[in-house]
Amino acid sequence: MPYKILEKRELGDSDILFEMVLETPLIAKKARAGHFVLIRINETGERIPLTVADYDREKGTITIVFQVVGKTTKLLSHQNIGNEILDVIGPLGNAIHVEKIEDPIVIVGGGVGIAPCYPQAKELKEAGNKIITIMGARNTGLLFWREKMRAVSDELIICTDDGTEGIKGVVTEPLKDIIKREKVAYVIAIGPLIMMKFVALTTNGSGDLPKVKTYISLNTIMIDGTGMCGGCRYPTLDGQIFHACVDGPDVDGHTVDFDQLLKRATRFLEEEKICLDAYDHACQALEKYKEENM
Amino acid sequence: MVRSSPLLERLAENKEKILTIKKYSEEEYNKLIEDLTQAEEERIKVLEKIKETNSVDLQNLASELGIPEERVNYDVQYLKELGLLEPFGLVSKFYKSIENKNEIEGLFPNIAVIRDKKICSGCGLCASVCPTNSIHFENDALKIYDEVCIKCGLCYSGCPRSFFPKELKKIADNASADAKYLKQFNFYGEVFTAHTKDDAIKEVGQDGGIVTSLFKTSFEKDMVDAVLAVGVGMNAHEPLPLFVENEVDLLKTAGTRYANAHALRILHNGRKYKRLAIIGTACALEALQKISVYPLNKPFYDNITLKIGLFCMESFDYENILNIIHKEFPTRGVIDPYSIKKMDINKGRFYLYRDNNTSLELPLSKIKKYGRFGCFLCSDLTAGLCDISVGSIGSEPEWSTVITRSNKGTDLLQKSIDLNLVEKQPIEEDSKSFTSLSRIATSKLKLHEEIPRQVMKEQDPKERIQNFNEVPFGFTLEQAKLEAQRCMQCGNPLCVTGCPVKIDIPKFIRLIKQEKLSEAINHIKYFNLLPAICGRVCPQETQCEETCLLGAVDDPIAIGTLERFIADWEREGQTISCPECRDANGIKVGIIGSGPAGLTCAGELLMRGYDITVFEAFHAGGGVLVYGIPEFRLPKAIVKQEIETLKMIGGTIKYNMIIGKILTLDDLREMGFKAFFVGVGAGLPMFLRVPGLALNGVLTANEFLTRANLMKAYRFPEYDTPIKIGNEVCVIGGGNVAMDSARVALRLGAEKVYIVYRRSKKEMPARRAEYHHGKEEGIIFRFLTNPVEFIGDENGHVKQMKVIKMELGEPDDSGRRRPIPIEGSEYIIDVDTVIIAIGTRANPILTNSAPEIKLNKWGYIEADETGRTSVEDVWAGGDIVTGAATVISAMGAGKEAAEEIDEYLTQKYLGKEEN
């Protein structure tokens, strides 16, 4: 039962960020903020987790957003509207907890991590919460969904590392200002591991700022996504082992051992490069063939 | 110089005890010792010569020791059975398999070994041989009084079932000069059909009344002083052995007792007669043969001057004779055993003649299952080791078949004719009677001694660690037929009791032997829909092959390989036959999980007409069969084929469906599903709680195998899923999953692969074949070793593993001895990869979404033996109920549940009119 690509858009101005709408009626019925799916593009493909960035129960679709980093994401970016993806499995992981809270909730999205922030902001906003969103990226070309995010936020702060849009600087700067400025219910941070690590360090109460509960979202290497393989296990600072797929993906950022996790993320760097190089090589060969023969 | 031996010492030590019991007088005791001393001295000489020359060359031993080669051979057999020739490469499989050996080396164990292996023939000789009277038969059960037993092992050495050299089986010593030989008959002179002409004997005798007539003749002609015969005891048809000294008493014992009499148990009491005649079936005659060679025949038993053999297919315990009478003639009301005058077997039927001149009959096949296990091992229908044999097979009613073997036998028969007691007609060798007798006798031959257990050809270990192709190639048709011939076709097959789905194993083996291959596969499929898989992954050595009766004396039948052979034969022939299905009834049943339990349940329900959808979480069906078991052990094409068969008979399989996530049981109920079978397995890995678990390079067997098998990482980068192993791999655990992981690692190019297991080799739960394969392939086993820490490098990658040595303590809950760390015994193993394969536990995804299903404290579903859970329409089976177990037990659970689901749905939705 393959899954059809109904829409495909390039995001920002970077050539590496894409948004796809997939026809997955059963998953769309159950999808919630926090959920992810595993996809396998074709018979020889690997399984990678992607967060459900939006869903439409009526149309029976989910939206995924991805950044091209390796072979699988590159191959996915080469798929077009009407193409089919072999396997989409989900919804997996735990949906976020939604209730109305007095104090504002701060949502920090970094790079491609902005996408999973959207359904969380949307569901929390719909429940009547005050949402302050910080969107950050290296440069303006890597930013996307500004309007979508604005629509579900009471306040939207944009920052870029190079200052090409919004505040020049990293996301923790405006976050500090907000925490100094007012009482915050909790923080949700989704983005690169290093960004999440620094958000957690900002809010863990170790500096001059008060401690603020912080959820981060794990996007580890996974195979089955049901707790079976143990590949996505992550260490906590007190030496316990959890599974991102069934205990997460959203977890308490102050318990996570980020340094170990950063090392775990490098498990297959070599193999990823071999795969990507082989794919690039094949793509070039195909291009050349097309040029010569068509 | 008299050399002593453990046996002689034992008897000397217990002289007083033996004499107190008064079975032997002092004089008799001394005679026994004298005789045994001779025999023991000879054996000591043989053993010493073997040690000296370091060879077991019979010819050489015979010429150097000046003992006839035949005797040397018997001595060697004896020493081999004592386990004393092990250093010279001669060890009996039987001896090896005995767990409770005599604590003194060089002494046999007592007869309990034979009893416990269920191979006692019931001849009763051991009770007679025992110098302290510690062996008794109570209601057919052999009892040993341990407090009286002196553990001398004489009972074992005289037992016809403990060991019986081939050469003893055909003795031509007393055969007449013109005797012929046929394997199924042993040596024989002539074959007749005969009957008595004596009216008194006709009235009471069996068939032709020949045995009684022969004994009558031997009394009249003063050839013997007494006959050891079997009369009737206190209860109807209860056999009672006794000595008969005259014609009058003789008539009282006429007629066959089909119940086992253990007649030889009183043999020693016959020492008061100078000339004793014995009547017995093959086993009793074998016992006599054996004690004449391994001399126990003095001082009691050297007075046997005439042996009459009785044809015997099998005998029955007395209790089972009553069972036959009461259970197998059920529709005819209660039968008073006292009303039965006579029993008889003729032309494949079992007859009861009653005192009101009516008779009842049954096909023999109906009573076969009541036979003694010891009888299934017997090869000798016509009781070849005697002077003359008598039986009904081959003759018309009221006549008996007689086979003369020795001059004495021929003479006796002639004398009975001269006395006008008997009338005979020859059975010519080209006659129908001869052929039919020969055929039946041949069918009783056991061929395992001539045909060794067949072994599959396998890929060379050096070659196979370079590929993922299957290791064994399976049997050829010739091998399969040979192996099938080894099967003894027991009437009450023990192998079936070891099979979780109760396949009628002897029948499918018989069909292979007859080369009725499609019948054979259909017969298996009636019990087991996945034979190609079970033949490969079942732990046969702890199931059917463990209980196989042949295993008590030899290598058991290769049941698993035969099952695999027949399933492969069908698959490769491309003529998969569809099981017959009932008409579709449109009732929807959901099967959660496509592992062995789910697939079996689905198949069974499809055949019963249900509308089946199997929901599988992965993108390929088969569960553990595809993600867990590697290609070289179970080719995925086979699993695929089995799933195709299910589709062929109308099943639907939906992939990527994690029930509990995408759909819940309630969603499915809304969609019209009326019942569910949950077979989601025990998928969650268990972790060792040791430091360093988060290091890169430390992974679960689940992850390793799923990458390799399901995601085909062994073909990276053709397939995108990577796998990393490095040079030195350490697998922790001792089960099949550990073995699989280690062997996959080898094939992925690891130079050194260790298996670290905290118990010893004996406790390893892995299939024996996998252990051997792994060993051949060069896996290094570190038994009694457990990891205590994984040590990483600066990049967070494991580089070493600290382990500790263990010793075994008292047995734990699992019955296995608990491993205990030996303090201070830690050492380091260098590793690049650590694979943890220490077990799995329940996956809570489905059960979390359906909290109404009751779980036990470990998170497994509580279900009764039919799989019924606390929820009306939900059944469960396989690992999610039992915890990690075998493929076949999961299939058994799936099958059992299917029957119950069918019953439930039939009652609820189809009404009772459907019959």
mmCIF file with all atom_site columns, C-alpha atoms in Angstrom, chain B residues 30-100:
data_model
loop_
_atom_site.group_PDB
_atom_site.id
_atom_site.type_symbol
_atom_site.label_atom_id
_atom_site.label_alt_id
_atom_site.label_comp_id
_atom_site.label_asym_id
_atom_site.label_entity_id
_atom_site.label_seq_id
_atom_site.pdbx_PDB_ins_code
_atom_site.Cartn_x
_atom_site.Cartn_y
_atom_site.Cartn_z
_atom_site.occupancy
_atom_site.B_iso_or_equiv
_atom_site.pdbx_formal_charge
_atom_site.auth_seq_id
_atom_site.auth_comp_id
_atom_site.auth_asym_id
_atom_site.auth_atom_id
_atom_site.pdbx_PDB_model_num
ATOM 1  C CA . ASN B 1 30  ? 31.226 -69.477 45.089 1.00 0.00 ? 30  ASN B CA 1
ATOM 2  C CA . LYS B 1 31  ? 30.321 -71.040 41.768 1.00 0.00 ? 31  LYS B CA 1
ATOM 3  C CA . LEU B 1 32  ? 29.041 -67.708 40.500 1.00 0.00 ? 32  LEU B CA 1
ATOM 4  C CA . ILE B 1 33  ? 32.203 -65.928 41.622 1.00 0.00 ? 33  ILE B CA 1
ATOM 5  C CA . GLU B 1 34  ? 34.355 -68.600 40.036 1.00 0.00 ? 34  GLU B CA 1
ATOM 6  C CA . ASP B 1 35  ? 32.578 -68.202 36.730 1.00 0.00 ? 35  ASP B CA 1
ATOM 7  C CA . LEU B 1 36  ? 32.565 -64.443 36.828 1.00 0.00 ? 36  LEU B CA 1
ATOM 8  C CA . THR B 1 37  ? 36.238 -64.402 37.773 1.00 0.00 ? 37  THR B CA 1
ATOM 9  C CA . GLN B 1 38  ? 37.115 -66.247 34.603 1.00 0.00 ? 38  GLN B CA 1
ATOM 10 C CA . ALA B 1 39  ? 35.125 -63.826 32.521 1.00 0.00 ? 39  ALA B CA 1
ATOM 11 C CA . GLU B 1 40  ? 36.419 -60.781 34.319 1.00 0.00 ? 40  GLU B CA 1
ATOM 12 C CA . GLU B 1 41  ? 40.023 -61.916 34.048 1.00 0.00 ? 41  GLU B CA 1
ATOM 13 C CA . GLU B 1 42  ? 39.620 -62.350 30.350 1.00 0.00 ? 42  GLU B CA 1
ATOM 14 C CA . ARG B 1 43  ? 38.173 -58.872 29.996 1.00 0.00 ? 43  ARG B CA 1
ATOM 15 C CA . ILE B 1 44  ? 40.937 -57.361 32.123 1.00 0.00 ? 44  ILE B CA 1
ATOM 16 C CA . LYS B 1 45  ? 43.478 -59.028 29.869 1.00 0.00 ? 45  LYS B CA 1
ATOM 17 C CA . VAL B 1 46  ? 41.776 -57.666 26.796 1.00 0.00 ? 46  VAL B CA 1
ATOM 18 C CA . LEU B 1 47  ? 41.586 -54.194 28.272 1.00 0.00 ? 47  LEU B CA 1
ATOM 19 C CA . GLU B 1 48  ? 45.219 -54.210 29.306 1.00 0.00 ? 48  GLU B CA 1
ATOM 20 C CA . LYS B 1 49  ? 46.291 -55.381 25.883 1.00 0.00 ? 49  LYS B CA 1
ATOM 21 C CA . ILE B 1 50  ? 44.266 -52.627 24.297 1.00 0.00 ? 50  ILE B CA 1
ATOM 22 C CA . LYS B 1 51  ? 45.932 -50.085 26.547 1.00 0.00 ? 51  LYS B CA 1
ATOM 23 C CA . GLU B 1 52  ? 49.333 -51.533 25.797 1.00 0.00 ? 52  GLU B CA 1
ATOM 24 C CA . THR B 1 53  ? 48.929 -51.588 22.031 1.00 0.00 ? 53  THR B CA 1
ATOM 25 C CA . ASN B 1 54  ? 46.679 -48.549 21.939 1.00 0.00 ? 54  ASN B CA 1
ATOM 26 C CA . SER B 1 55  ? 44.472 -50.274 19.391 1.00 0.00 ? 55  SER B CA 1
ATOM 27 C CA . VAL B 1 56  ? 41.310 -52.334 19.297 1.00 0.00 ? 56  VAL B CA 1
ATOM 28 C CA . ASP B 1 57  ? 42.280 -54.708 16.538 1.00 0.00 ? 57  ASP B CA 1
ATOM 29 C CA . LEU B 1 58  ? 40.232 -57.841 17.232 1.00 0.00 ? 58  LEU B CA 1
ATOM 30 C CA . GLN B 1 59  ? 42.370 -60.160 15.163 1.00 0.00 ? 59  GLN B CA 1
ATOM 31 C CA . ASN B 1 60  ? 45.527 -58.951 16.784 1.00 0.00 ? 60  ASN B CA 1
ATOM 32 C CA . LEU B 1 61  ? 44.086 -59.141 20.289 1.00 0.00 ? 61  LEU B CA 1
ATOM 33 C CA . ALA B 1 62  ? 42.843 -62.660 19.642 1.00 0.00 ? 62  ALA B CA 1
ATOM 34 C CA . SER B 1 63  ? 46.163 -63.942 18.392 1.00 0.00 ? 63  SER B CA 1
ATOM 35 C CA . GLU B 1 64  ? 48.218 -62.224 21.088 1.00 0.00 ? 64  GLU B CA 1
ATOM 36 C CA . LEU B 1 65  ? 46.002 -63.327 23.943 1.00 0.00 ? 65  LEU B CA 1
ATOM 37 C CA . GLY B 1 66  ? 45.148 -66.735 22.572 1.00 0.00 ? 66  GLY B CA 1
ATOM 38 C CA . ILE B 1 67  ? 41.427 -66.120 22.954 1.00 0.00 ? 67  ILE B CA 1
ATOM 39 C CA . PRO B 1 68  ? 39.021 -66.847 20.087 1.00 0.00 ? 68  PRO B CA 1
ATOM 40 C CA . GLU B 1 69  ? 38.229 -63.718 18.115 1.00 0.00 ? 69  GLU B CA 1
ATOM 41 C CA . GLU B 1 70  ? 34.544 -64.141 18.731 1.00 0.00 ? 70  GLU B CA 1
ATOM 42 C CA . ARG B 1 71  ? 35.095 -63.997 22.475 1.00 0.00 ? 71  ARG B CA 1
ATOM 43 C CA . VAL B 1 72  ? 37.427 -61.047 22.182 1.00 0.00 ? 72  VAL B CA 1
ATOM 44 C CA . ASN B 1 73  ? 34.709 -59.273 20.306 1.00 0.00 ? 73  ASN B CA 1
ATOM 45 C CA . TYR B 1 74  ? 32.189 -59.925 23.084 1.00 0.00 ? 74  TYR B CA 1
ATOM 46 C CA . ASP B 1 75  ? 34.698 -58.681 25.633 1.00 0.00 ? 75  ASP B CA 1
ATOM 47 C CA . VAL B 1 76  ? 35.335 -55.535 23.617 1.00 0.00 ? 76  VAL B CA 1
ATOM 48 C CA . GLN B 1 77  ? 31.612 -54.881 23.339 1.00 0.00 ? 77  GLN B CA 1
ATOM 49 C CA . TYR B 1 78  ? 31.273 -55.293 27.067 1.00 0.00 ? 78  TYR B CA 1
ATOM 50 C CA . LEU B 1 79  ? 34.175 -52.980 27.848 1.00 0.00 ? 79  LEU B CA 1
ATOM 51 C CA . LYS B 1 80  ? 32.864 -50.438 25.383 1.00 0.00 ? 80  LYS B CA 1
ATOM 52 C CA . GLU B 1 81  ? 29.485 -50.447 27.103 1.00 0.00 ? 81  GLU B CA 1
ATOM 53 C CA . LEU B 1 82  ? 31.233 -49.901 30.417 1.00 0.00 ? 82  LEU B CA 1
ATOM 54 C CA . GLY B 1 83  ? 32.726 -46.737 28.945 1.00 0.00 ? 83  GLY B CA 1
ATOM 55 C CA . LEU B 1 84  ? 36.254 -48.069 29.407 1.00 0.00 ? 84  LEU B CA 1
ATOM 56 C CA . LEU B 1 85  ? 37.239 -47.857 25.747 1.00 0.00 ? 85  LEU B CA 1
ATOM 57 C CA . GLU B 1 86  ? 36.471 -44.190 25.363 1.00 0.00 ? 86  GLU B CA 1
ATOM 58 C CA . PRO B 1 87  ? 40.195 -43.273 25.132 1.00 0.00 ? 87  PRO B CA 1
ATOM 59 C CA . PHE B 1 88  ? 40.397 -45.562 22.098 1.00 0.00 ? 88  PHE B CA 1
ATOM 60 C CA . GLY B 1 89  ? 37.499 -43.973 20.318 1.00 0.00 ? 89  GLY B CA 1
ATOM 61 C CA . LEU B 1 90  ? 34.970 -46.661 21.153 1.00 0.00 ? 90  LEU B CA 1
ATOM 62 C CA . VAL B 1 91  ? 32.055 -45.416 23.126 1.00 0.00 ? 91  VAL B CA 1
ATOM 63 C CA . SER B 1 92  ? 28.487 -46.573 22.954 1.00 0.00 ? 92  SER B CA 1
ATOM 64 C CA . LYS B 1 93  ? 25.865 -43.958 22.340 1.00 0.00 ? 93  LYS B CA 1
ATOM 65 C CA . PHE B 1 94  ? 23.687 -45.741 24.807 1.00 0.00 ? 94  PHE B CA 1
ATOM 66 C CA . TYR B 1 95  ? 26.265 -45.595 27.573 1.00 0.00 ? 95  TYR B CA 1
ATOM 67 C CA . LYS B 1 96  ? 26.927 -41.955 26.787 1.00 0.00 ? 96  LYS B CA 1
ATOM 68 C CA . SER B 1 97  ? 23.259 -41.145 27.161 1.00 0.00 ? 97  SER B CA 1
ATOM 69 C CA . ILE B 1 98  ? 22.972 -42.662 30.621 1.00 0.00 ? 98  ILE B CA 1
ATOM 70 C CA . GLU B 1 99  ? 22.778 -39.909 33.187 1.00 0.00 ? 99  GLU B CA 1
ATOM 71 C CA . ASN B 1 100 ? 22.909 -41.965 36.354 1.00 0.00 ? 100 ASN B CA 1
#
